[in-house]
């Protein structure tokens, strides 16, 4: 009897990692598109998730281009947020694949690497950056104005001669 | 020569012998929270990015870390474009760090005092009491008018086109008149007869 209860308790503690059954999810994303105004390009993806069992004491992990980020969970709503930052040079127009893993799947990912199937994948499209590439109109127009003055001066000298 | 001796002494003074200097065992998690802006300026109606970095410099995992910054950005001053202001991470392992970003849009211009965010966590797995730590506060900053930002940074190609039209008119109109007269009356060089 004692042995059975001990075995039961051991079994319960072993299943402490959260495993999401069939996830139902929806997402929205935002990324900054100004390459001059911000120091780095920031990407924010918010998603809401529903699993078979209520999500409690569960952490989720996001893997984007080989890097792992811990997913932040909102206290008030059932929303999650993944945010990451990249340099402007790496932030051309592209679609990011955000693989979401729950505790169990993430442990498998740490063992097996990229071949593990994520819980689900979010695709975030980043339209690219716009730069304030200043075409220095002042310098260009000064040069053109000087050229016009030079031409007028030589023409005047020619006519006078 | 003196520089070499001085730099050698400096290196010796800074070198730590691992046997004699040991890191104190904290036996608790310790979180440092940094809050900084990732945009050059704060301009009304333009994106303003704030990033929070949480570092665990202790030797125990921080459990149930809650970052709360809802008081810093009242809705009449800022519009939240994307990002959640109150978030939770289940565990931050010792030595691990997490980052969290939000994108805001200031509604008004003027001076704004960016205050600190609060983070609460359990210092180890078995802790019963929550510990609260405050992030760095960026302090007082100025939110510029959109008009002023555009006056400085927008490409003023429209202004230059108008300038060229007006300057062109003052140069080419007299030239055109002169050219008409020139073609009408070809110049004949009249030499003074000696």
mmCIF file of C-alpha atoms in Angstrom:
data_model
loop_
_atom_site.group_PDB
_atom_site.id
_atom_site.type_symbol
_atom_site.label_atom_id
_atom_site.label_comp_id
_atom_site.label_asym_id
_atom_site.label_seq_id
_atom_site.Cartn_x
_atom_site.Cartn_y
_atom_site.Cartn_z
ATOM 1 C CA UNK A 1 0.000 0.000 0.000
ATOM 2 C CA UNK A 2 2.785 2.388 0.964
ATOM 3 C CA UNK A 3 4.787 1.334 -2.045
ATOM 4 C CA UNK A 4 1.799 1.995 -4.309
ATOM 5 C CA UNK A 5 1.263 5.518 -2.926
ATOM 6 C CA UNK A 6 4.956 6.283 -3.296
ATOM 7 C CA UNK A 7 4.822 5.052 -6.882
ATOM 8 C CA UNK A 8 1.737 7.208 -7.526
ATOM 9 C CA UNK A 9 3.413 10.309 -6.089
ATOM 10 C CA UNK A 10 6.537 9.697 -8.159
ATOM 11 C CA UNK A 11 4.334 9.337 -11.230
ATOM 12 C CA UNK A 12 2.544 12.625 -10.496
ATOM 13 C CA UNK A 13 5.747 14.613 -10.035
ATOM 14 C CA UNK A 14 7.154 13.244 -13.258
ATOM 15 C CA UNK A 15 4.259 14.745 -15.243
ATOM 16 C CA UNK A 16 4.922 18.280 -13.983
ATOM 17 C CA UNK A 17 5.958 19.708 -17.364
ATOM 18 C CA UNK A 18 3.030 21.357 -19.119
ATOM 19 C CA UNK A 19 1.999 19.880 -22.410
ATOM 20 C CA UNK A 20 -0.505 21.710 -24.573
ATOM 21 C CA UNK A 21 -2.880 19.340 -26.309
ATOM 22 C CA UNK A 22 -4.348 20.765 -29.472
ATOM 23 C CA UNK A 23 -3.471 24.443 -29.538
ATOM 24 C CA UNK A 24 -5.923 27.028 -30.857
ATOM 25 C CA UNK A 25 -4.100 30.246 -31.527
ATOM 26 C CA UNK A 26 -4.350 33.637 -33.227
ATOM 27 C CA UNK A 27 -1.643 36.229 -33.549
ATOM 28 C CA UNK A 28 -0.906 39.848 -34.397
ATOM 29 C CA UNK A 29 2.531 41.263 -35.036
ATOM 30 C CA UNK A 30 4.265 44.589 -35.389
ATOM 31 C CA UNK A 31 7.767 45.584 -36.404
ATOM 32 C CA UNK A 32 9.300 49.030 -36.653
ATOM 33 C CA UNK A 33 9.966 50.138 -40.200
ATOM 34 C CA UNK A 34 12.089 53.232 -39.673
ATOM 35 C CA UNK A 35 15.773 52.565 -40.129
ATOM 36 C CA UNK A 36 16.841 56.007 -38.983
ATOM 37 C CA UNK A 37 14.624 56.850 -36.049
ATOM 38 C CA UNK A 38 15.267 53.721 -33.960
ATOM 39 C CA UNK A 39 18.623 52.266 -32.952
ATOM 40 C CA UNK A 40 17.604 48.712 -33.771
ATOM 41 C CA UNK A 41 14.597 47.119 -35.438
ATOM 42 C CA UNK A 42 12.125 45.779 -32.881
ATOM 43 C CA UNK A 43 9.711 42.935 -33.637
ATOM 44 C CA UNK A 44 6.752 42.248 -31.364
ATOM 45 C CA UNK A 45 4.362 39.334 -31.864
ATOM 46 C CA UNK A 46 1.359 38.911 -29.586
ATOM 47 C CA UNK A 47 -0.631 35.717 -29.665
ATOM 48 C CA UNK A 48 -3.477 34.213 -27.692
ATOM 49 C CA UNK A 49 -3.504 30.495 -27.073
ATOM 50 C CA UNK A 50 -6.032 27.937 -25.899
ATOM 51 C CA UNK A 51 -5.002 24.462 -24.930
ATOM 52 C CA UNK A 52 -7.010 21.392 -23.908
ATOM 53 C CA UNK A 53 -6.262 22.040 -20.256
ATOM 54 C CA UNK A 54 -6.130 25.507 -18.647
ATOM 55 C CA UNK A 55 -2.655 26.972 -18.905
ATOM 56 C CA UNK A 56 -1.156 27.290 -15.456
ATOM 57 C CA UNK A 57 2.491 27.344 -14.426
ATOM 58 C CA UNK A 58 3.546 26.824 -17.998
ATOM 59 C CA UNK A 59 6.359 28.479 -19.849
ATOM 60 C CA UNK A 60 6.572 28.651 -23.587
ATOM 61 C CA UNK A 61 9.634 29.171 -25.706
ATOM 62 C CA UNK A 62 9.965 30.760 -29.108
ATOM 63 C CA UNK A 63 12.738 29.809 -31.490
ATOM 64 C CA UNK A 64 13.419 32.337 -34.228
ATOM 65 C CA UNK A 65 16.298 31.748 -36.639
ATOM 66 C CA UNK A 66 17.968 29.423 -34.175
ATOM 67 C CA UNK A 67 17.739 31.758 -31.180
ATOM 68 C CA UNK A 68 15.526 30.934 -28.200
ATOM 69 C CA UNK A 69 13.399 33.518 -26.465
ATOM 70 C CA UNK A 70 11.180 32.982 -23.460
ATOM 71 C CA UNK A 71 7.589 33.909 -24.152
ATOM 72 C CA UNK A 72 6.100 36.478 -21.780
ATOM 73 C CA UNK A 73 2.567 35.832 -20.549
ATOM 74 C CA UNK A 74 0.104 38.570 -19.787
ATOM 75 C CA UNK A 75 -1.185 38.686 -16.238
ATOM 76 C CA UNK A 76 -4.601 40.028 -17.129
ATOM 77 C CA UNK A 77 -5.492 38.369 -20.407
ATOM 78 C CA UNK A 78 -4.606 35.059 -21.987
ATOM 79 C CA UNK A 79 -2.168 36.744 -24.349
ATOM 80 C CA UNK A 80 1.485 35.971 -24.884
ATOM 81 C CA UNK A 81 4.203 38.154 -26.294
ATOM 82 C CA UNK A 82 7.456 37.409 -28.063
ATOM 83 C CA UNK A 83 9.747 40.329 -28.751
ATOM 84 C CA UNK A 84 13.166 40.422 -30.319
ATOM 85 C CA UNK A 85 15.501 42.990 -31.824
ATOM 86 C CA UNK A 86 17.841 42.874 -34.786
ATOM 87 C CA UNK A 87 20.252 45.285 -36.365
ATOM 88 C CA UNK A 88 18.962 47.364 -39.246
ATOM 89 C CA UNK A 89 21.301 45.600 -41.662
ATOM 90 C CA UNK A 90 19.602 42.250 -40.960
ATOM 91 C CA UNK A 91 16.087 43.669 -41.167
ATOM 92 C CA UNK A 92 15.319 43.686 -44.836
ATOM 93 C CA UNK A 93 11.937 42.585 -46.061
ATOM 94 C CA UNK A 94 11.395 38.957 -44.930
ATOM 95 C CA UNK A 95 9.013 36.556 -43.247
ATOM 96 C CA UNK A 96 10.005 35.271 -39.827
ATOM 97 C CA UNK A 97 9.069 31.760 -38.711
ATOM 98 C CA UNK A 98 8.401 31.780 -34.983
ATOM 99 C CA UNK A 99 8.336 28.223 -33.642
ATOM 100 C CA UNK A 100 6.519 27.985 -30.328
ATOM 101 C CA UNK A 101 7.367 25.113 -27.971
ATOM 102 C CA UNK A 102 5.783 24.221 -24.664
ATOM 103 C CA UNK A 103 7.777 22.794 -21.749
ATOM 104 C CA UNK A 104 7.721 19.214 -22.981
ATOM 105 C CA UNK A 105 8.459 19.988 -26.604
ATOM 106 C CA UNK A 106 11.207 22.405 -25.617
ATOM 107 C CA UNK A 107 12.956 19.698 -23.611
ATOM 108 C CA UNK A 108 12.792 17.541 -26.722
ATOM 109 C CA UNK A 109 14.138 20.442 -28.797
ATOM 110 C CA UNK A 110 17.077 20.836 -26.460
ATOM 111 C CA UNK A 111 17.832 17.136 -26.925
ATOM 112 C CA UNK A 112 17.181 16.682 -30.595
ATOM 113 C CA UNK A 113 17.680 20.098 -32.116
ATOM 114 C CA UNK A 114 15.773 21.630 -34.991
ATOM 115 C CA UNK A 115 14.155 18.366 -36.040
ATOM 116 C CA UNK A 116 11.569 18.496 -33.217
ATOM 117 C CA UNK A 117 8.109 19.530 -34.298
ATOM 118 C CA UNK A 118 7.053 22.780 -32.589
ATOM 119 C CA UNK A 119 3.663 23.212 -30.996
ATOM 120 C CA UNK A 120 2.791 25.617 -33.796
ATOM 121 C CA UNK A 121 4.549 28.179 -36.003
ATOM 122 C CA UNK A 122 3.653 31.830 -36.390
ATOM 123 C CA UNK A 123 4.693 33.635 -39.520
ATOM 124 C CA UNK A 124 5.407 37.316 -39.221
ATOM 125 C CA UNK A 125 5.936 39.374 -42.325
ATOM 126 C CA UNK A 126 8.320 42.287 -41.976
ATOM 127 C CA UNK A 127 7.968 44.781 -44.837
ATOM 128 C CA UNK A 128 11.505 46.138 -44.607
ATOM 129 C CA UNK A 129 12.889 49.458 -43.515
ATOM 130 C CA UNK A 130 12.663 52.962 -44.886
ATOM 131 C CA UNK A 131 15.668 55.136 -44.416
ATOM 132 C CA UNK A 132 16.067 58.891 -44.309
ATOM 133 C CA UNK A 133 18.788 58.803 -46.881
ATOM 134 C CA UNK A 134 19.385 62.465 -47.184
ATOM 135 C CA UNK A 135 20.165 63.475 -50.719
ATOM 136 C CA UNK A 136 21.960 66.628 -49.751
ATOM 137 C CA UNK A 137 20.027 68.937 -51.990
ATOM 138 C CA UNK A 138 21.736 72.015 -50.580
ATOM 139 C CA UNK A 139 25.189 70.924 -51.784
ATOM 140 C CA UNK A 140 23.913 69.825 -55.171
ATOM 141 C CA UNK A 141 22.045 73.066 -55.780
ATOM 142 C CA UNK A 142 25.008 75.156 -54.623
ATOM 143 C CA UNK A 143 27.220 73.397 -57.183
ATOM 144 C CA UNK A 144 24.640 73.890 -59.929
ATOM 145 C CA UNK A 145 24.244 77.568 -58.996
ATOM 146 C CA UNK A 146 28.022 78.086 -59.064
ATOM 147 C CA UNK A 147 28.183 76.417 -62.463
ATOM 148 C CA UNK A 148 25.455 78.716 -63.781
ATOM 149 C CA UNK A 149 27.282 81.776 -62.395
ATOM 150 C CA UNK A 150 30.533 80.620 -64.014
ATOM 151 C CA UNK A 151 28.825 80.121 -67.364
ATOM 152 C CA UNK A 152 27.150 83.532 -67.163
ATOM 153 C CA UNK A 153 30.473 85.179 -66.280
ATOM 154 C CA UNK A 154 32.373 83.594 -69.164
ATOM 155 C CA UNK A 155 29.566 84.396 -71.595
ATOM 156 C CA UNK A 156 29.575 87.999 -70.447
ATOM 157 C CA UNK A 157 33.341 88.168 -70.843
ATOM 158 C CA UNK A 158 33.051 86.722 -74.340
ATOM 159 C CA UNK A 159 30.433 89.247 -75.347
ATOM 160 C CA UNK A 160 32.444 92.142 -73.963
ATOM 161 C CA UNK A 161 35.560 91.152 -75.861
ATOM 162 C CA UNK B 1 59.372 52.535 -21.217
ATOM 163 C CA UNK B 2 57.533 54.111 -18.323
ATOM 164 C CA UNK B 3 54.271 53.410 -20.068
ATOM 165 C CA UNK B 4 55.174 49.694 -20.342
ATOM 166 C CA UNK B 5 56.038 49.492 -16.632
ATOM 167 C CA UNK B 6 52.877 51.348 -15.695
ATOM 168 C CA UNK B 7 50.664 49.120 -17.818
ATOM 169 C CA UNK B 8 52.313 45.971 -16.369
ATOM 170 C CA UNK B 9 51.639 47.218 -12.841
ATOM 171 C CA UNK B 10 48.066 48.001 -13.797
ATOM 172 C CA UNK B 11 47.571 44.497 -15.178
ATOM 173 C CA UNK B 12 49.037 42.929 -12.011
ATOM 174 C CA UNK B 13 46.819 45.086 -9.808
ATOM 175 C CA UNK B 14 43.704 44.092 -11.711
ATOM 176 C CA UNK B 15 44.490 40.392 -12.043
ATOM 177 C CA UNK B 16 42.446 38.201 -9.755
ATOM 178 C CA UNK B 17 43.833 35.008 -8.370
ATOM 179 C CA UNK B 18 40.998 32.504 -8.419
ATOM 180 C CA UNK B 19 42.254 30.776 -5.297
ATOM 181 C CA UNK B 20 42.091 33.819 -3.058
ATOM 182 C CA UNK B 21 39.065 35.720 -4.403
ATOM 183 C CA UNK B 22 35.814 33.758 -4.285
ATOM 184 C CA UNK B 23 32.366 34.903 -5.235
ATOM 185 C CA UNK B 24 30.040 34.983 -2.218
ATOM 186 C CA UNK B 25 27.318 32.356 -2.299
ATOM 187 C CA UNK B 26 24.033 34.257 -2.462
ATOM 188 C CA UNK B 27 21.658 31.291 -2.405
ATOM 189 C CA UNK B 28 18.993 33.520 -3.844
ATOM 190 C CA UNK B 29 17.942 34.978 -7.148
ATOM 191 C CA UNK B 30 18.719 38.601 -7.763
ATOM 192 C CA UNK B 31 17.158 40.425 -10.662
ATOM 193 C CA UNK B 32 18.342 43.619 -12.291
ATOM 194 C CA UNK B 33 15.832 45.332 -14.528
ATOM 195 C CA UNK B 34 16.836 47.906 -17.084
ATOM 196 C CA UNK B 35 14.350 50.078 -18.933
ATOM 197 C CA UNK B 36 15.632 52.045 -21.889
ATOM 198 C CA UNK B 37 14.301 53.645 -25.016
ATOM 199 C CA UNK B 38 15.401 52.392 -28.390
ATOM 200 C CA UNK B 39 14.354 55.439 -30.385
ATOM 201 C CA UNK B 40 16.486 58.499 -30.951
ATOM 202 C CA UNK B 41 13.769 60.991 -30.108
ATOM 203 C CA UNK B 42 10.267 60.934 -28.726
ATOM 204 C CA UNK B 43 8.070 62.634 -31.292
ATOM 205 C CA UNK B 44 4.301 62.890 -31.079
ATOM 206 C CA UNK B 45 2.443 60.394 -33.268
ATOM 207 C CA UNK B 46 5.649 58.524 -34.115
ATOM 208 C CA UNK B 47 6.656 55.082 -32.807
ATOM 209 C CA UNK B 48 8.618 55.076 -29.577
ATOM 210 C CA UNK B 49 10.190 51.779 -28.537
ATOM 211 C CA UNK B 50 10.940 50.906 -24.918
ATOM 212 C CA UNK B 51 12.918 47.791 -24.031
ATOM 213 C CA UNK B 52 13.099 46.061 -20.667
ATOM 214 C CA UNK B 53 16.030 43.747 -19.915
ATOM 215 C CA UNK B 54 15.850 41.498 -16.873
ATOM 216 C CA UNK B 55 19.082 39.848 -15.739
ATOM 217 C CA UNK B 56 19.304 37.213 -13.028
ATOM 218 C CA UNK B 57 22.685 37.700 -11.380
ATOM 219 C CA UNK B 58 21.935 35.431 -8.437
ATOM 220 C CA UNK B 59 22.503 31.701 -8.215
ATOM 221 C CA UNK B 60 18.923 30.538 -7.808
ATOM 222 C CA UNK B 61 16.152 30.705 -10.400
ATOM 223 C CA UNK B 62 13.698 33.557 -10.039
ATOM 224 C CA UNK B 63 10.177 32.167 -10.018
ATOM 225 C CA UNK B 64 6.993 33.918 -11.187
ATOM 226 C CA UNK B 65 8.666 37.089 -12.376
ATOM 227 C CA UNK B 66 6.011 39.746 -13.005
ATOM 228 C CA UNK B 67 6.990 42.962 -14.779
ATOM 229 C CA UNK B 68 4.444 45.715 -14.299
ATOM 230 C CA UNK B 69 4.690 49.047 -16.074
ATOM 231 C CA UNK B 70 1.074 50.076 -16.455
ATOM 232 C CA UNK B 71 1.511 53.210 -14.321
ATOM 233 C CA UNK B 72 4.272 54.696 -16.439
ATOM 234 C CA UNK B 73 2.280 55.310 -19.578
ATOM 235 C CA UNK B 74 -1.165 56.769 -18.920
ATOM 236 C CA UNK B 75 -3.538 56.394 -21.846
ATOM 237 C CA UNK B 76 -4.046 60.135 -22.237
ATOM 238 C CA UNK B 77 -0.323 60.586 -22.906
ATOM 239 C CA UNK B 78 0.582 57.431 -24.818
ATOM 240 C CA UNK B 79 -1.100 55.034 -27.168
ATOM 241 C CA UNK B 80 0.179 51.469 -27.012
ATOM 242 C CA UNK B 81 0.822 50.281 -30.541
ATOM 243 C CA UNK B 82 1.997 46.792 -29.597
ATOM 244 C CA UNK B 83 3.179 45.140 -26.445
ATOM 245 C CA UNK B 84 1.855 44.132 -23.072
ATOM 246 C CA UNK B 85 2.589 46.236 -20.013
ATOM 247 C CA UNK B 86 2.070 43.577 -17.361
ATOM 248 C CA UNK B 87 3.767 40.292 -18.159
ATOM 249 C CA UNK B 88 4.978 37.218 -16.336
ATOM 250 C CA UNK B 89 7.774 34.744 -16.897
ATOM 251 C CA UNK B 90 7.575 31.490 -14.989
ATOM 252 C CA UNK B 91 11.283 31.012 -14.347
ATOM 253 C CA UNK B 92 14.436 32.948 -15.047
ATOM 254 C CA UNK B 93 17.394 30.665 -14.467
ATOM 255 C CA UNK B 94 20.554 32.015 -12.778
ATOM 256 C CA UNK B 95 22.623 33.802 -15.352
ATOM 257 C CA UNK B 96 19.747 34.002 -17.792
ATOM 258 C CA UNK B 97 18.275 37.221 -19.132
ATOM 259 C CA UNK B 98 15.003 38.044 -20.831
ATOM 260 C CA UNK B 99 14.050 41.077 -22.873
ATOM 261 C CA UNK B 100 10.663 42.600 -23.432
ATOM 262 C CA UNK B 101 9.807 45.413 -25.834
ATOM 263 C CA UNK B 102 6.809 47.650 -26.259
ATOM 264 C CA UNK B 103 5.996 50.162 -28.966
ATOM 265 C CA UNK B 104 4.209 53.333 -27.928
ATOM 266 C CA UNK B 105 3.032 56.446 -29.671
ATOM 267 C CA UNK B 106 3.016 59.725 -27.701
ATOM 268 C CA UNK B 107 -0.244 61.631 -28.046
ATOM 269 C CA UNK B 108 0.975 65.059 -26.926
ATOM 270 C CA UNK B 109 4.203 66.983 -27.018
ATOM 271 C CA UNK B 110 5.968 68.371 -23.990
ATOM 272 C CA UNK B 111 8.031 67.196 -21.069
ATOM 273 C CA UNK B 112 7.382 63.684 -19.820
ATOM 274 C CA UNK B 113 8.827 61.944 -16.814
ATOM 275 C CA UNK B 114 9.568 58.298 -17.594
ATOM 276 C CA UNK B 115 9.318 56.466 -14.295
ATOM 277 C CA UNK B 116 10.593 53.049 -13.299
ATOM 278 C CA UNK B 117 8.822 49.758 -13.850
ATOM 279 C CA UNK B 118 8.311 47.342 -10.970
ATOM 280 C CA UNK B 119 9.223 43.663 -11.113
ATOM 281 C CA UNK B 120 8.184 41.184 -8.437
ATOM 282 C CA UNK B 121 9.519 37.672 -8.084
ATOM 283 C CA UNK B 122 10.063 34.790 -5.685
ATOM 284 C CA UNK B 123 13.794 34.605 -4.929
ATOM 285 C CA UNK B 124 13.950 30.800 -5.086
ATOM 286 C CA UNK B 125 11.788 27.757 -5.637
ATOM 287 C CA UNK B 126 10.617 27.501 -2.028
ATOM 288 C CA UNK B 127 10.235 31.186 -1.216
ATOM 289 C CA UNK B 128 6.943 32.339 0.272
ATOM 290 C CA UNK B 129 7.468 36.090 0.108
ATOM 291 C CA UNK B 130 7.614 38.097 -3.045
ATOM 292 C CA UNK B 131 10.503 40.488 -3.617
ATOM 293 C CA UNK B 132 9.968 43.717 -5.516
ATOM 294 C CA UNK B 133 12.686 45.409 -7.532
ATOM 295 C CA UNK B 134 12.446 48.611 -9.571
ATOM 296 C CA UNK B 135 13.929 49.120 -13.001
ATOM 297 C CA UNK B 136 16.124 51.991 -14.090
ATOM 298 C CA UNK B 137 14.069 55.037 -14.936
ATOM 299 C CA UNK B 138 14.972 56.944 -18.115
ATOM 300 C CA UNK B 139 13.999 60.144 -16.300
ATOM 301 C CA UNK B 140 12.633 63.323 -17.797
ATOM 302 C CA UNK B 141 12.497 63.488 -21.549
ATOM 303 C CA UNK B 142 11.020 65.835 -24.080
ATOM 304 C CA UNK B 143 8.452 64.749 -26.644
ATOM 305 C CA UNK B 144 8.888 66.879 -29.732
ATOM 306 C CA UNK B 145 6.210 68.245 -31.983
ATOM 307 C CA UNK B 146 5.835 66.390 -35.255
ATOM 308 C CA UNK B 147 6.177 69.737 -37.048
ATOM 309 C CA UNK B 148 9.578 70.363 -35.457
ATOM 310 C CA UNK B 149 10.821 66.861 -36.260
ATOM 311 C CA UNK B 150 9.800 67.180 -39.893
ATOM 312 C CA UNK B 151 11.353 70.621 -40.178
ATOM 313 C CA UNK B 152 14.675 69.088 -39.167
ATOM 314 C CA UNK B 153 14.580 65.620 -40.690
ATOM 315 C CA UNK B 154 12.128 65.311 -43.522
ATOM 316 C CA UNK B 155 13.388 65.465 -47.067
ATOM 317 C CA UNK B 156 12.454 68.946 -48.232
ATOM 318 C CA UNK B 157 12.357 68.113 -51.911
ATOM 319 C CA UNK B 158 9.148 70.131 -52.384
ATOM 320 C CA UNK B 159 10.818 73.247 -51.009
ATOM 321 C CA UNK B 160 13.774 72.802 -53.339
ATOM 322 C CA UNK B 161 11.590 72.353 -56.415
ATOM 323 C CA UNK B 162 9.744 75.595 -55.660
ATOM 324 C CA UNK B 163 13.081 77.358 -55.122
ATOM 325 C CA UNK B 164 14.446 76.109 -58.429
ATOM 326 C CA UNK B 165 11.347 77.284 -60.273
ATOM 327 C CA UNK B 166 11.573 80.793 -58.849
ATOM 328 C CA UNK B 167 15.363 81.080 -59.200
ATOM 329 C CA UNK B 168 15.121 79.645 -62.688
ATOM 330 C CA UNK B 169 12.568 82.249 -63.659
ATOM 331 C CA UNK B 170 14.796 85.123 -62.485
ATOM 332 C CA UNK B 171 17.774 83.745 -64.426
ATOM 333 C CA UNK B 172 16.260 82.375 -67.587
ATOM 334 C CA UNK B 173 13.682 85.055 -68.299
ATOM 335 C CA UNK B 174 16.275 87.828 -68.887
ATOM 336 C CA UNK B 175 18.468 85.320 -70.774
ATOM 337 C CA UNK B 176 15.515 84.474 -73.000
ATOM 338 C CA UNK B 177 14.884 88.145 -73.702
ATOM 339 C CA UNK B 178 18.561 88.714 -74.504
ATOM 340 C CA UNK B 179 18.605 85.651 -76.754
ATOM 341 C CA UNK B 180 15.561 86.897 -78.704
ATOM 342 C CA UNK B 181 17.214 90.234 -79.326
ATOM 343 C CA UNK B 182 20.500 88.521 -80.208
ATOM 344 C CA UNK B 183 18.821 86.383 -82.868
ATOM 345 C CA UNK B 184 16.817 89.258 -84.219
ATOM 346 C CA UNK B 185 19.747 91.601 -84.677
ATOM 347 C CA UNK B 186 22.934 89.667 -85.557
ATOM 348 C CA UNK B 187 25.988 91.391 -84.239
ATOM 349 C CA UNK B 188 28.193 93.058 -86.754
ATOM 350 C CA UNK B 189 31.586 94.006 -85.556
ATOM 351 C CA UNK B 190 32.095 97.546 -86.612
ATOM 352 C CA UNK B 191 35.724 98.286 -86.624
ATOM 353 C CA UNK B 192 36.802 101.809 -86.191
ATOM 354 C CA UNK B 193 38.294 102.904 -89.356
ATOM 355 C CA UNK B 194 41.620 104.359 -88.701
#
